[in-house]
PDB file of C-alpha atoms in Angstrom:
ATOM      1  CA  MET A   1      86.903 109.252 109.027  1.00  0.00           C
ATOM      2  CA  ASP A   2      83.293 109.980 108.228  1.00  0.00           C
ATOM      3  CA  GLU A   3      82.596 108.371 104.848  1.00  0.00           C
ATOM      4  CA  ASP A   4      80.847 111.528 103.605  1.00  0.00           C
ATOM      5  CA  LEU A   5      84.077 113.526 103.982  1.00  0.00           C
ATOM      6  CA  TYR A   6      86.144 111.551 101.451  1.00  0.00           C
ATOM      7  CA  PRO A   7      84.932 113.467  98.368  1.00  0.00           C
ATOM      8  CA  LEU A   8      85.608 116.801 100.104  1.00  0.00           C
ATOM      9  CA  TYR A   9      89.027 115.733 101.319  1.00  0.00           C
ATOM     10  CA  TYR A  10      89.916 114.385  97.873  1.00  0.00           C
ATOM     11  CA  ARG A  11      88.968 117.720  96.287  1.00  0.00           C
ATOM     12  CA  GLU A  12      90.614 119.998  98.841  1.00  0.00           C
ATOM     13  CA  GLU A  13      93.707 118.170 100.076  1.00  0.00           C
ATOM     14  CA  GLY A  14      95.888 119.698  97.365  1.00  0.00           C
ATOM     15  CA  ASN A  15      95.418 123.135  98.927  1.00  0.00           C
ATOM     16  CA  TRP A  16      94.647 122.325 102.560  1.00  0.00           C
ATOM     17  CA  TRP A  17      97.434 123.610 104.840  1.00  0.00           C
ATOM     18  CA  TRP A  18      97.761 120.326 106.742  1.00  0.00           C
ATOM     19  CA  SER A  19      98.210 118.197 103.628  1.00  0.00           C
ATOM     20  CA  ALA A  20     100.460 120.714 101.892  1.00  0.00           C
ATOM     21  CA  GLY A  21     102.619 120.945 105.014  1.00  0.00           C
ATOM     22  CA  ARG A  22     102.991 117.180 105.319  1.00  0.00           C
ATOM     23  CA  ARG A  23     103.994 116.876 101.669  1.00  0.00           C
ATOM     24  CA  ALA A  24     106.515 119.704 101.992  1.00  0.00           C
ATOM     25  CA  LEU A  25     107.975 118.258 105.206  1.00  0.00           C
ATOM     26  CA  ALA A  26     108.385 114.749 103.795  1.00  0.00           C
ATOM     27  CA  THR A  27     110.028 116.038 100.621  1.00  0.00           C
ATOM     28  CA  SER A  28     112.286 118.419 102.559  1.00  0.00           C
ATOM     29  CA  LEU A  29     113.468 115.671 104.900  1.00  0.00           C
ATOM     30  CA  TRP A  30     114.241 113.390 101.978  1.00  0.00           C
ATOM     31  CA  ARG A  31     116.174 116.114 100.150  1.00  0.00           C
ATOM     32  CA  ARG A  32     118.183 116.840 103.283  1.00  0.00           C
ATOM     33  CA  TYR A  33     118.861 113.324 104.575  1.00  0.00           C
ATOM     34  CA  GLY A  34     118.168 111.015 101.650  1.00  0.00           C
ATOM     35  CA  SER A  35     120.508 109.840  98.964  1.00  0.00           C
ATOM     36  CA  PRO A  36     119.945 110.792  95.325  1.00  0.00           C
ATOM     37  CA  ARG A  37     121.300 107.353  94.374  1.00  0.00           C
ATOM     38  CA  THR A  38     118.617 105.391  96.223  1.00  0.00           C
ATOM     39  CA  ARG A  39     114.865 105.024  95.996  1.00  0.00           C
ATOM     40  CA  PRO A  40     113.633 104.134  99.499  1.00  0.00           C
ATOM     41  CA  ARG A  41     110.724 101.830 100.169  1.00  0.00           C
ATOM     42  CA  LEU A  42     108.114 103.555 102.367  1.00  0.00           C
ATOM     43  CA  LEU A  43     104.799 102.628 103.945  1.00  0.00           C
ATOM     44  CA  GLU A  44     102.308 105.367 104.726  1.00  0.00           C
ATOM     45  CA  VAL A  45     100.001 104.044 107.426  1.00  0.00           C
ATOM     46  CA  GLY A  46      96.683 105.892 107.288  1.00  0.00           C
ATOM     47  CA  CYS A  47      97.147 107.035 103.694  1.00  0.00           C
ATOM     48  CA  GLY A  48      93.637 108.470 103.424  1.00  0.00           C
ATOM     49  CA  THR A  49      92.814 109.613  99.916  1.00  0.00           C
ATOM     50  CA  GLY A  50      96.419 109.377  98.713  1.00  0.00           C
ATOM     51  CA  GLY A  51      97.649 112.970  98.449  1.00  0.00           C
ATOM     52  CA  LEU A  52     100.857 112.362 100.402  1.00  0.00           C
ATOM     53  CA  LEU A  53     101.224 108.880  98.951  1.00  0.00           C
ATOM     54  CA  ARG A  54     101.232 110.319  95.444  1.00  0.00           C
ATOM     55  CA  GLU A  55     103.964 112.793  96.447  1.00  0.00           C
ATOM     56  CA  LEU A  56     106.036 110.079  98.114  1.00  0.00           C
ATOM     57  CA  SER A  57     105.748 107.962  94.975  1.00  0.00           C
ATOM     58  CA  SER A  58     107.560 110.622  92.970  1.00  0.00           C
ATOM     59  CA  TRP A  59     110.824 109.849  94.817  1.00  0.00           C
ATOM     60  CA  ALA A  60     110.219 106.564  96.660  1.00  0.00           C
ATOM     61  CA  GLU A  61     108.701 103.137  96.224  1.00  0.00           C
ATOM     62  CA  ALA A  62     105.708 104.097  98.348  1.00  0.00           C
ATOM     63  CA  TYR A  63     102.874 101.927  99.619  1.00  0.00           C
ATOM     64  CA  GLY A  64      99.740 102.986 101.453  1.00  0.00           C
ATOM     65  CA  LEU A  65      97.634 101.289 104.101  1.00  0.00           C
ATOM     66  CA  ASP A  66      94.309 102.516 105.440  1.00  0.00           C
ATOM     67  CA  LEU A  67      91.601 101.043 107.644  1.00  0.00           C
ATOM     68  CA  GLU A  68      88.810 102.312 105.430  1.00  0.00           C
ATOM     69  CA  ARG A  69      87.746 100.690 102.182  1.00  0.00           C
ATOM     70  CA  GLU A  70      86.551 104.085 100.924  1.00  0.00           C
ATOM     71  CA  ALA A  71      90.022 105.606 101.331  1.00  0.00           C
ATOM     72  CA  VAL A  72      91.630 102.822  99.307  1.00  0.00           C
ATOM     73  CA  ALA A  73      88.953 103.201  96.621  1.00  0.00           C
ATOM     74  CA  VAL A  74      89.763 106.916  96.291  1.00  0.00           C
ATOM     75  CA  CYS A  75      93.474 106.109  95.994  1.00  0.00           C
ATOM     76  CA  GLN A  76      92.675 103.670  93.214  1.00  0.00           C
ATOM     77  CA  GLU A  77      90.557 106.304  91.450  1.00  0.00           C
ATOM     78  CA  ARG A  78      93.678 108.503  91.504  1.00  0.00           C
ATOM     79  CA  GLY A  79      95.652 105.742  89.829  1.00  0.00           C
ATOM     80  CA  ILE A  80      97.526 104.750  92.975  1.00  0.00           C
ATOM     81  CA  ASP A  81      97.757 100.969  92.822  1.00  0.00           C
ATOM     82  CA  ARG A  82      99.971 100.477  95.868  1.00  0.00           C
ATOM     83  CA  ALA A  83      97.301 101.154  98.482  1.00  0.00           C
ATOM     84  CA  CYS A  84      95.420  98.474 100.361  1.00  0.00           C
ATOM     85  CA  GLN A  85      92.978  98.127 103.220  1.00  0.00           C
ATOM     86  CA  GLY A  86      94.296  96.863 106.528  1.00  0.00           C
ATOM     87  CA  SER A  87      95.636  97.747 109.940  1.00  0.00           C
ATOM     88  CA  LEU A  88      99.080  97.792 111.440  1.00  0.00           C
TER      89      LEU A  88
END
């Protein structure tokens, strides 16, 4: 992603239809197929600025991976400590 877009994405991803839809879909699938007695361990590859990762962390042991150092830095600014730079 263009480095200049990270601040915009960070600000807007809470309301952006794509991000909101992904969060809703992930949560819906977990509520339908997951077990309330377990806390799954998940890896979000391409976690970006951490919007979905933060949502996943509310019901899972969630980790994030992104190619870009800037994305991981934004996650850390959000208080997400389970994000790191790398590729899969």
